[in-house]
């Protein structure tokens, strides 16, 4: 437990930031799972879900929650699955 006031504040901030980061991470993971499920169920309208997933991934990268290369890799692999399902 921190003793100094600035350390206490830093602890409060880190807890708050961790919660916000978790929300963003969970959101893009859920979006990716939705796309994967749509592919497995052979749904007709996958494009809207793919766009939402791309938006969530890009937002996480922009906020620094995931690295830009990680975001690119995740989206690339997702698109690979989508394109394979279309064939």
PDB file of N, CA and C in Angstrom:
ATOM      1  N   UNK A   1       0.849  -1.188   0.000  1.00  0.00           N
ATOM      2  CA  UNK A   1       0.000   0.000   0.000  1.00  0.00           C
ATOM      3  C   UNK A   1       0.888   1.243   0.000  1.00  0.00           C
ATOM      4  N   UNK A   2       0.634   2.179  -0.925  1.00  0.00           N
ATOM      5  CA  UNK A   2       1.469   3.381  -0.982  1.00  0.00           C
ATOM      6  C   UNK A   2       1.249   4.287   0.230  1.00  0.00           C
ATOM      7  N   UNK A   3       2.320   4.960   0.620  1.00  0.00           N
ATOM      8  CA  UNK A   3       2.257   5.845   1.775  1.00  0.00           C
ATOM      9  C   UNK A   3       2.085   7.307   1.380  1.00  0.00           C
ATOM     10  N   UNK A   4       2.748   7.712   0.306  1.00  0.00           N
ATOM     11  CA  UNK A   4       2.705   9.117  -0.098  1.00  0.00           C
ATOM     12  C   UNK A   4       1.475   9.390  -0.954  1.00  0.00           C
ATOM     13  N   UNK A   5       1.046  10.650  -0.909  1.00  0.00           N
ATOM     14  CA  UNK A   5      -0.172  11.028  -1.633  1.00  0.00           C
ATOM     15  C   UNK A   5      -0.036  10.829  -3.137  1.00  0.00           C
ATOM     16  N   UNK A   6       1.129  11.200  -3.692  1.00  0.00           N
ATOM     17  CA  UNK A   6       1.288  11.038  -5.137  1.00  0.00           C
ATOM     18  C   UNK A   6       1.312   9.561  -5.535  1.00  0.00           C
ATOM     19  N   UNK A   7       1.824   8.706  -4.672  1.00  0.00           N
ATOM     20  CA  UNK A   7       1.818   7.271  -4.952  1.00  0.00           C
ATOM     21  C   UNK A   7       0.404   6.711  -4.869  1.00  0.00           C
ATOM     22  N   UNK A   8      -0.379   7.239  -3.922  1.00  0.00           N
ATOM     23  CA  UNK A   8      -1.778   6.818  -3.808  1.00  0.00           C
ATOM     24  C   UNK A   8      -2.553   7.209  -5.056  1.00  0.00           C
ATOM     25  N   UNK A   9      -2.301   8.424  -5.529  1.00  0.00           N
ATOM     26  CA  UNK A   9      -2.981   8.901  -6.734  1.00  0.00           C
ATOM     27  C   UNK A   9      -2.564   8.065  -7.943  1.00  0.00           C
ATOM     28  N   UNK A  10      -1.281   7.759  -8.041  1.00  0.00           N
ATOM     29  CA  UNK A  10      -0.790   6.942  -9.152  1.00  0.00           C
ATOM     30  C   UNK A  10      -1.453   5.569  -9.147  1.00  0.00           C
ATOM     31  N   UNK A  11      -1.648   5.009  -7.977  1.00  0.00           N
ATOM     32  CA  UNK A  11      -2.321   3.715  -7.863  1.00  0.00           C
ATOM     33  C   UNK A  11      -3.767   3.809  -8.344  1.00  0.00           C
ATOM     34  N   UNK A  12      -4.466   4.872  -7.909  1.00  0.00           N
ATOM     35  CA  UNK A  12      -5.857   5.072  -8.352  1.00  0.00           C
ATOM     36  C   UNK A  12      -5.921   5.207  -9.872  1.00  0.00           C
ATOM     37  N   UNK A  13      -4.992   5.982 -10.428  1.00  0.00           N
ATOM     38  CA  UNK A  13      -4.987   6.200 -11.870  1.00  0.00           C
ATOM     39  C   UNK A  13      -4.697   4.907 -12.627  1.00  0.00           C
ATOM     40  N   UNK A  14      -3.739   4.134 -12.135  1.00  0.00           N
ATOM     41  CA  UNK A  14      -3.386   2.907 -12.845  1.00  0.00           C
ATOM     42  C   UNK A  14      -4.544   1.914 -12.837  1.00  0.00           C
ATOM     43  N   UNK A  15      -5.287   1.878 -11.742  1.00  0.00           N
ATOM     44  CA  UNK A  15      -6.459   0.996 -11.674  1.00  0.00           C
ATOM     45  C   UNK A  15      -7.515   1.452 -12.674  1.00  0.00           C
ATOM     46  N   UNK A  16      -7.734   2.761 -12.737  1.00  0.00           N
ATOM     47  CA  UNK A  16      -8.726   3.323 -13.655  1.00  0.00           C
ATOM     48  C   UNK A  16      -8.324   3.088 -15.113  1.00  0.00           C
ATOM     49  N   UNK A  17      -7.033   3.307 -15.412  1.00  0.00           N
ATOM     50  CA  UNK A  17      -6.551   3.111 -16.778  1.00  0.00           C
ATOM     51  C   UNK A  17      -6.608   1.640 -17.182  1.00  0.00           C
ATOM     52  N   UNK A  18      -6.278   0.755 -16.258  1.00  0.00           N
ATOM     53  CA  UNK A  18      -6.322  -0.678 -16.551  1.00  0.00           C
ATOM     54  C   UNK A  18      -7.744  -1.117 -16.884  1.00  0.00           C
ATOM     55  N   UNK A  19      -8.720  -0.570 -16.156  1.00  0.00           N
ATOM     56  CA  UNK A  19     -10.122  -0.913 -16.418  1.00  0.00           C
ATOM     57  C   UNK A  19     -10.554  -0.412 -17.792  1.00  0.00           C
ATOM     58  N   UNK A  20     -10.142   0.807 -18.142  1.00  0.00           N
ATOM     59  CA  UNK A  20     -10.499   1.367 -19.450  1.00  0.00           C
ATOM     60  C   UNK A  20      -9.843   0.567 -20.572  1.00  0.00           C
ATOM     61  N   UNK A  21      -8.574   0.201 -20.384  1.00  0.00           N
ATOM     62  CA  UNK A  21      -7.869  -0.591 -21.390  1.00  0.00           C
ATOM     63  C   UNK A  21      -8.516  -1.959 -21.563  1.00  0.00           C
ATOM     64  N   UNK A  22      -8.963  -2.554 -20.474  1.00  0.00           N
ATOM     65  CA  UNK A  22      -9.609  -3.866 -20.529  1.00  0.00           C
ATOM     66  C   UNK A  22     -10.903  -3.791 -21.330  1.00  0.00           C
ATOM     67  N   UNK A  23     -11.648  -2.703 -21.160  1.00  0.00           N
ATOM     68  CA  UNK A  23     -12.890  -2.523 -21.920  1.00  0.00           C
ATOM     69  C   UNK A  23     -12.616  -2.515 -23.413  1.00  0.00           C
ATOM     70  N   UNK A  24     -11.612  -1.749 -23.824  1.00  0.00           N
ATOM     71  CA  UNK A  24     -11.283  -1.637 -25.248  1.00  0.00           C
ATOM     72  C   UNK A  24     -10.798  -2.978 -25.781  1.00  0.00           C
ATOM     73  N   UNK A  25      -9.943  -3.653 -25.016  1.00  0.00           N
ATOM     74  CA  UNK A  25      -9.421  -4.955 -25.435  1.00  0.00           C
ATOM     75  C   UNK A  25     -10.547  -5.976 -25.578  1.00  0.00           C
ATOM     76  N   UNK A  26     -11.440  -6.004 -24.594  1.00  0.00           N
ATOM     77  CA  UNK A  26     -12.568  -6.931 -24.641  1.00  0.00           C
ATOM     78  C   UNK A  26     -13.469  -6.641 -25.834  1.00  0.00           C
ATOM     79  N   UNK A  27     -13.643  -5.354 -26.148  1.00  0.00           N
ATOM     80  CA  UNK A  27     -14.511  -4.969 -27.261  1.00  0.00           C
ATOM     81  C   UNK A  27     -13.960  -5.482 -28.586  1.00  0.00           C
ATOM     82  N   UNK A  28     -12.645  -5.322 -28.813  1.00  0.00           N
ATOM     83  CA  UNK A  28     -12.133  -5.780 -30.105  1.00  0.00           C
ATOM     84  C   UNK A  28     -12.039  -7.299 -30.165  1.00  0.00           C
ATOM     85  N   UNK A  29     -11.815  -7.946 -29.036  1.00  0.00           N
ATOM     86  CA  UNK A  29     -11.816  -9.414 -29.030  1.00  0.00           C
ATOM     87  C   UNK A  29     -13.212  -9.957 -29.330  1.00  0.00           C
ATOM     88  N   UNK A  30     -14.231  -9.320 -28.758  1.00  0.00           N
ATOM     89  CA  UNK A  30     -15.612  -9.735 -29.008  1.00  0.00           C
ATOM     90  C   UNK A  30     -15.968  -9.533 -30.478  1.00  0.00           C
ATOM     91  N   UNK A  31     -15.539  -8.410 -31.045  1.00  0.00           N
ATOM     92  CA  UNK A  31     -15.820  -8.136 -32.453  1.00  0.00           C
ATOM     93  C   UNK A  31     -15.171  -9.189 -33.346  1.00  0.00           C
ATOM     94  N   UNK A  32     -13.950  -9.584 -33.013  1.00  0.00           N
ATOM     95  CA  UNK A  32     -13.270 -10.612 -33.803  1.00  0.00           C
ATOM     96  C   UNK A  32     -13.976 -11.960 -33.671  1.00  0.00           C
ATOM     97  N   UNK A  33     -14.439 -12.276 -32.466  1.00  0.00           N
ATOM     98  CA  UNK A  33     -15.169 -13.530 -32.264  1.00  0.00           C
ATOM     99  C   UNK A  33     -16.482 -13.528 -33.042  1.00  0.00           C
ATOM    100  N   UNK A  34     -17.146 -12.366 -33.098  1.00  0.00           N
ATOM    101  CA  UNK A  34     -18.397 -12.263 -33.849  1.00  0.00           C
ATOM    102  C   UNK A  34     -18.172 -12.559 -35.324  1.00  0.00           C
ATOM    103  N   UNK A  35     -17.074 -12.048 -35.866  1.00  0.00           N
ATOM    104  CA  UNK A  35     -16.758 -12.301 -37.276  1.00  0.00           C
ATOM    105  C   UNK A  35     -16.481 -13.786 -37.483  1.00  0.00           C
ATOM    106  N   UNK A  36     -15.714 -14.376 -36.592  1.00  0.00           N
ATOM    107  CA  UNK A  36     -15.385 -15.797 -36.707  1.00  0.00           C
ATOM    108  C   UNK A  36     -16.644 -16.665 -36.640  1.00  0.00           C
ATOM    109  N   UNK A  37     -17.551 -16.319 -35.729  1.00  0.00           N
ATOM    110  CA  UNK A  37     -18.814 -17.057 -35.628  1.00  0.00           C
ATOM    111  C   UNK A  37     -19.646 -16.892 -36.894  1.00  0.00           C
ATOM    112  N   UNK A  38     -19.663 -15.678 -37.439  1.00  0.00           N
ATOM    113  CA  UNK A  38     -20.421 -15.420 -38.663  1.00  0.00           C
ATOM    114  C   UNK A  38     -19.869 -16.242 -39.820  1.00  0.00           C
ATOM    115  N   UNK A  39     -18.561 -16.403 -39.862  1.00  0.00           N
ATOM    116  CA  UNK A  39     -17.939 -17.214 -40.914  1.00  0.00           C
ATOM    117  C   UNK A  39     -18.343 -18.677 -40.744  1.00  0.00           C
ATOM    118  N   UNK A  40     -18.287 -19.171 -39.512  1.00  0.00           N
ATOM    119  CA  UNK A  40     -18.638 -20.575 -39.258  1.00  0.00           C
ATOM    120  C   UNK A  40     -20.102 -20.857 -39.571  1.00  0.00           C
ATOM    121  N   UNK A  41     -20.973 -19.895 -39.263  1.00  0.00           N
ATOM    122  CA  UNK A  41     -22.404 -20.066 -39.510  1.00  0.00           C
ATOM    123  C   UNK A  41     -22.805 -19.694 -40.927  1.00  0.00           C
ATOM    124  N   UNK A  42     -21.818 -19.287 -41.727  1.00  0.00           N
ATOM    125  CA  UNK A  42     -22.034 -18.910 -43.129  1.00  0.00           C
ATOM    126  C   UNK A  42     -23.115 -17.846 -43.270  1.00  0.00           C
ATOM    127  N   UNK A  43     -23.031 -16.815 -42.448  1.00  0.00           N
ATOM    128  CA  UNK A  43     -23.989 -15.711 -42.525  1.00  0.00           C
ATOM    129  C   UNK A  43     -23.736 -14.892 -43.790  1.00  0.00           C
ATOM    130  N   UNK A  44     -24.803 -14.272 -44.288  1.00  0.00           N
ATOM    131  CA  UNK A  44     -24.702 -13.528 -45.538  1.00  0.00           C
ATOM    132  C   UNK A  44     -23.992 -12.187 -45.356  1.00  0.00           C
ATOM    133  N   UNK A  45     -24.313 -11.473 -44.277  1.00  0.00           N
ATOM    134  CA  UNK A  45     -23.783 -10.125 -44.101  1.00  0.00           C
ATOM    135  C   UNK A  45     -22.630 -10.108 -43.101  1.00  0.00           C
ATOM    136  N   UNK A  46     -21.460 -10.468 -43.591  1.00  0.00           N
ATOM    137  CA  UNK A  46     -20.271 -10.466 -42.742  1.00  0.00           C
ATOM    138  C   UNK A  46     -19.582  -9.106 -42.798  1.00  0.00           C
ATOM    139  N   UNK A  47     -19.782  -8.370 -43.884  1.00  0.00           N
ATOM    140  CA  UNK A  47     -19.024  -7.129 -44.098  1.00  0.00           C
ATOM    141  C   UNK A  47     -19.214  -6.122 -42.974  1.00  0.00           C
ATOM    142  N   UNK A  48     -20.421  -5.995 -42.450  1.00  0.00           N
ATOM    143  CA  UNK A  48     -20.666  -5.037 -41.364  1.00  0.00           C
ATOM    144  C   UNK A  48     -19.887  -5.437 -40.114  1.00  0.00           C
ATOM    145  N   UNK A  49     -19.843  -6.731 -39.849  1.00  0.00           N
ATOM    146  CA  UNK A  49     -19.108  -7.210 -38.677  1.00  0.00           C
ATOM    147  C   UNK A  49     -17.604  -7.041 -38.858  1.00  0.00           C
ATOM    148  N   UNK A  50     -17.133  -7.236 -40.084  1.00  0.00           N
ATOM    149  CA  UNK A  50     -15.710  -7.049 -40.368  1.00  0.00           C
ATOM    150  C   UNK A  50     -15.330  -5.582 -40.198  1.00  0.00           C
ATOM    151  N   UNK A  51     -16.179  -4.684 -40.683  1.00  0.00           N
ATOM    152  CA  UNK A  51     -15.905  -3.255 -40.536  1.00  0.00           C
ATOM    153  C   UNK A  51     -15.872  -2.853 -39.069  1.00  0.00           C
ATOM    154  N   UNK A  52     -16.789  -3.384 -38.282  1.00  0.00           N
ATOM    155  CA  UNK A  52     -16.810  -3.083 -36.850  1.00  0.00           C
ATOM    156  C   UNK A  52     -15.545  -3.607 -36.169  1.00  0.00           C
ATOM    157  N   UNK A  53     -15.133  -4.819 -36.548  1.00  0.00           N
ATOM    158  CA  UNK A  53     -13.917  -5.396 -35.971  1.00  0.00           C
ATOM    159  C   UNK A  53     -12.698  -4.549 -36.331  1.00  0.00           C
ATOM    160  N   UNK A  54     -12.633  -4.103 -37.581  1.00  0.00           N
ATOM    161  CA  UNK A  54     -11.510  -3.263 -38.001  1.00  0.00           C
ATOM    162  C   UNK A  54     -11.488  -1.959 -37.212  1.00  0.00           C
ATOM    163  N   UNK A  55     -12.658  -1.388 -37.008  1.00  0.00           N
ATOM    164  CA  UNK A  55     -12.767  -0.142 -36.253  1.00  0.00           C
ATOM    165  C   UNK A  55     -12.266  -0.332 -34.822  1.00  0.00           C
ATOM    166  N   UNK A  56     -12.683  -1.432 -34.197  1.00  0.00           N
ATOM    167  CA  UNK A  56     -12.285  -1.696 -32.814  1.00  0.00           C
ATOM    168  C   UNK A  56     -10.777  -1.958 -32.709  1.00  0.00           C
ATOM    169  N   UNK A  57     -10.235  -2.712 -33.666  1.00  0.00           N
ATOM    170  CA  UNK A  57      -8.802  -3.005 -33.661  1.00  0.00           C
ATOM    171  C   UNK A  57      -7.999  -1.725 -33.850  1.00  0.00           C
ATOM    172  N   UNK A  58      -8.408  -0.895 -34.810  1.00  0.00           N
ATOM    173  CA  UNK A  58      -7.700   0.361 -35.061  1.00  0.00           C
ATOM    174  C   UNK A  58      -7.768   1.297 -33.865  1.00  0.00           C
ATOM    175  N   UNK A  59      -8.906   1.324 -33.201  1.00  0.00           N
ATOM    176  CA  UNK A  59      -9.059   2.188 -32.031  1.00  0.00           C
ATOM    177  C   UNK A  59      -8.135   1.725 -30.905  1.00  0.00           C
ATOM    178  N   UNK A  60      -8.024   0.419 -30.714  1.00  0.00           N
ATOM    179  CA  UNK A  60      -7.129  -0.109 -29.681  1.00  0.00           C
ATOM    180  C   UNK A  60      -5.677   0.234 -30.003  1.00  0.00           C
ATOM    181  N   UNK A  61      -5.319   0.168 -31.279  1.00  0.00           N
ATOM    182  CA  UNK A  61      -3.951   0.506 -31.680  1.00  0.00           C
ATOM    183  C   UNK A  61      -3.685   1.995 -31.507  1.00  0.00           C
ATOM    184  N   UNK A  62      -4.666   2.804 -31.842  1.00  0.00           N
ATOM    185  CA  UNK A  62      -4.507   4.251 -31.731  1.00  0.00           C
ATOM    186  C   UNK A  62      -4.321   4.676 -30.277  1.00  0.00           C
ATOM    187  N   UNK A  63      -5.027   4.008 -29.376  1.00  0.00           N
ATOM    188  CA  UNK A  63      -4.928   4.341 -27.954  1.00  0.00           C
ATOM    189  C   UNK A  63      -3.694   3.731 -27.303  1.00  0.00           C
ATOM    190  N   UNK A  64      -2.936   2.922 -28.052  1.00  0.00           N
ATOM    191  CA  UNK A  64      -1.716   2.337 -27.515  1.00  0.00           C
ATOM    192  C   UNK A  64      -1.950   1.094 -26.677  1.00  0.00           C
ATOM    193  N   UNK A  65      -3.138   0.533 -26.766  1.00  0.00           N
ATOM    194  CA  UNK A  65      -3.459  -0.662 -25.984  1.00  0.00           C
ATOM    195  C   UNK A  65      -2.822  -1.894 -26.624  1.00  0.00           C
ATOM    196  N   UNK A  66      -2.822  -1.918 -27.950  1.00  0.00           N
ATOM    197  CA  UNK A  66      -2.047  -2.921 -28.676  1.00  0.00           C
ATOM    198  C   UNK A  66      -1.140  -2.174 -29.647  1.00  0.00           C
ATOM    199  N   UNK A  67      -0.060  -2.809 -30.039  1.00  0.00           N
ATOM    200  CA  UNK A  67       0.894  -2.159 -30.940  1.00  0.00           C
ATOM    201  C   UNK A  67       0.336  -2.148 -32.360  1.00  0.00           C
ATOM    202  N   UNK A  68       0.746  -1.165 -33.164  1.00  0.00           N
ATOM    203  CA  UNK A  68       0.230  -1.071 -34.539  1.00  0.00           C
ATOM    204  C   UNK A  68       0.472  -2.327 -35.372  1.00  0.00           C
ATOM    205  N   UNK A  69       1.642  -2.945 -35.220  1.00  0.00           N
ATOM    206  CA  UNK A  69       1.915  -4.165 -35.983  1.00  0.00           C
ATOM    207  C   UNK A  69       1.023  -5.316 -35.537  1.00  0.00           C
ATOM    208  N   UNK A  70       0.721  -5.368 -34.257  1.00  0.00           N
ATOM    209  CA  UNK A  70      -0.186  -6.392 -33.733  1.00  0.00           C
ATOM    210  C   UNK A  70      -1.573  -6.196 -34.322  1.00  0.00           C
ATOM    211  N   UNK A  71      -2.002  -4.942 -34.385  1.00  0.00           N
ATOM    212  CA  UNK A  71      -3.313  -4.632 -34.960  1.00  0.00           C
ATOM    213  C   UNK A  71      -3.358  -5.046 -36.425  1.00  0.00           C
ATOM    214  N   UNK A  72      -2.305  -4.730 -37.160  1.00  0.00           N
ATOM    215  CA  UNK A  72      -2.248  -5.081 -38.582  1.00  0.00           C
ATOM    216  C   UNK A  72      -2.282  -6.592 -38.762  1.00  0.00           C
ATOM    217  N   UNK A  73      -1.541  -7.292 -37.920  1.00  0.00           N
ATOM    218  CA  UNK A  73      -1.495  -8.756 -38.019  1.00  0.00           C
ATOM    219  C   UNK A  73      -2.856  -9.377 -37.720  1.00  0.00           C
ATOM    220  N   UNK A  74      -3.514  -8.891 -36.667  1.00  0.00           N
ATOM    221  CA  UNK A  74      -4.827  -9.429 -36.299  1.00  0.00           C
ATOM    222  C   UNK A  74      -5.840  -9.194 -37.415  1.00  0.00           C
ATOM    223  N   UNK A  75      -5.820  -7.978 -37.972  1.00  0.00           N
ATOM    224  CA  UNK A  75      -6.776  -7.680 -39.031  1.00  0.00           C
ATOM    225  C   UNK A  75      -6.463  -8.477 -40.295  1.00  0.00           C
ATOM    226  N   UNK A  76      -5.186  -8.641 -40.588  1.00  0.00           N
ATOM    227  CA  UNK A  76      -4.788  -9.408 -41.760  1.00  0.00           C
ATOM    228  C   UNK A  76      -5.265 -10.857 -41.657  1.00  0.00           C
ATOM    229  N   UNK A  77      -5.080 -11.446 -40.493  1.00  0.00           N
ATOM    230  CA  UNK A  77      -5.503 -12.838 -40.299  1.00  0.00           C
ATOM    231  C   UNK A  77      -7.020 -12.968 -40.347  1.00  0.00           C
ATOM    232  N   UNK A  78      -7.701 -11.958 -39.840  1.00  0.00           N
ATOM    233  CA  UNK A  78      -9.160 -11.958 -39.880  1.00  0.00           C
ATOM    234  C   UNK A  78      -9.649 -11.893 -41.330  1.00  0.00           C
ATOM    235  N   UNK A  79      -9.034 -11.014 -42.125  1.00  0.00           N
ATOM    236  CA  UNK A  79      -9.431 -10.877 -43.529  1.00  0.00           C
ATOM    237  C   UNK A  79      -9.105 -12.140 -44.322  1.00  0.00           C
ATOM    238  N   UNK A  80      -8.018 -12.801 -43.947  1.00  0.00           N
ATOM    239  CA  UNK A  80      -7.656 -14.051 -44.603  1.00  0.00           C
ATOM    240  C   UNK A  80      -8.766 -15.089 -44.418  1.00  0.00           C
ATOM    241  N   UNK A  81      -9.298 -15.157 -43.185  1.00  0.00           N
ATOM    242  CA  UNK A  81     -10.403 -16.079 -42.896  1.00  0.00           C
ATOM    243  C   UNK A  81     -11.652 -15.705 -43.681  1.00  0.00           C
ATOM    244  N   UNK A  82     -11.952 -14.402 -43.735  1.00  0.00           N
ATOM    245  CA  UNK A  82     -13.151 -13.929 -44.435  1.00  0.00           C
ATOM    246  C   UNK A  82     -13.052 -14.246 -45.919  1.00  0.00           C
ATOM    247  N   UNK A  83     -11.896 -13.960 -46.512  1.00  0.00           N
ATOM    248  CA  UNK A  83     -11.721 -14.209 -47.942  1.00  0.00           C
ATOM    249  C   UNK A  83     -11.757 -15.697 -48.269  1.00  0.00           C
ATOM    250  N   UNK A  84     -11.240 -16.521 -47.379  1.00  0.00           N
ATOM    251  CA  UNK A  84     -11.288 -17.969 -47.597  1.00  0.00           C
ATOM    252  C   UNK A  84     -12.728 -18.470 -47.525  1.00  0.00           C
ATOM    253  N   UNK A  85     -13.529 -17.856 -46.666  1.00  0.00           N
ATOM    254  CA  UNK A  85     -14.926 -18.271 -46.517  1.00  0.00           C
ATOM    255  C   UNK A  85     -15.760 -17.865 -47.727  1.00  0.00           C
ATOM    256  N   UNK A  86     -15.376 -16.779 -48.386  1.00  0.00           N
ATOM    257  CA  UNK A  86     -16.129 -16.299 -49.548  1.00  0.00           C
ATOM    258  C   UNK A  86     -15.950 -17.199 -50.761  1.00  0.00           C
ATOM    259  N   UNK A  87     -14.823 -17.925 -50.812  1.00  0.00           N
ATOM    260  CA  UNK A  87     -14.544 -18.775 -51.980  1.00  0.00           C
ATOM    261  C   UNK A  87     -15.367 -20.032 -51.976  1.00  0.00           C
TER     262      UNK A  87
END
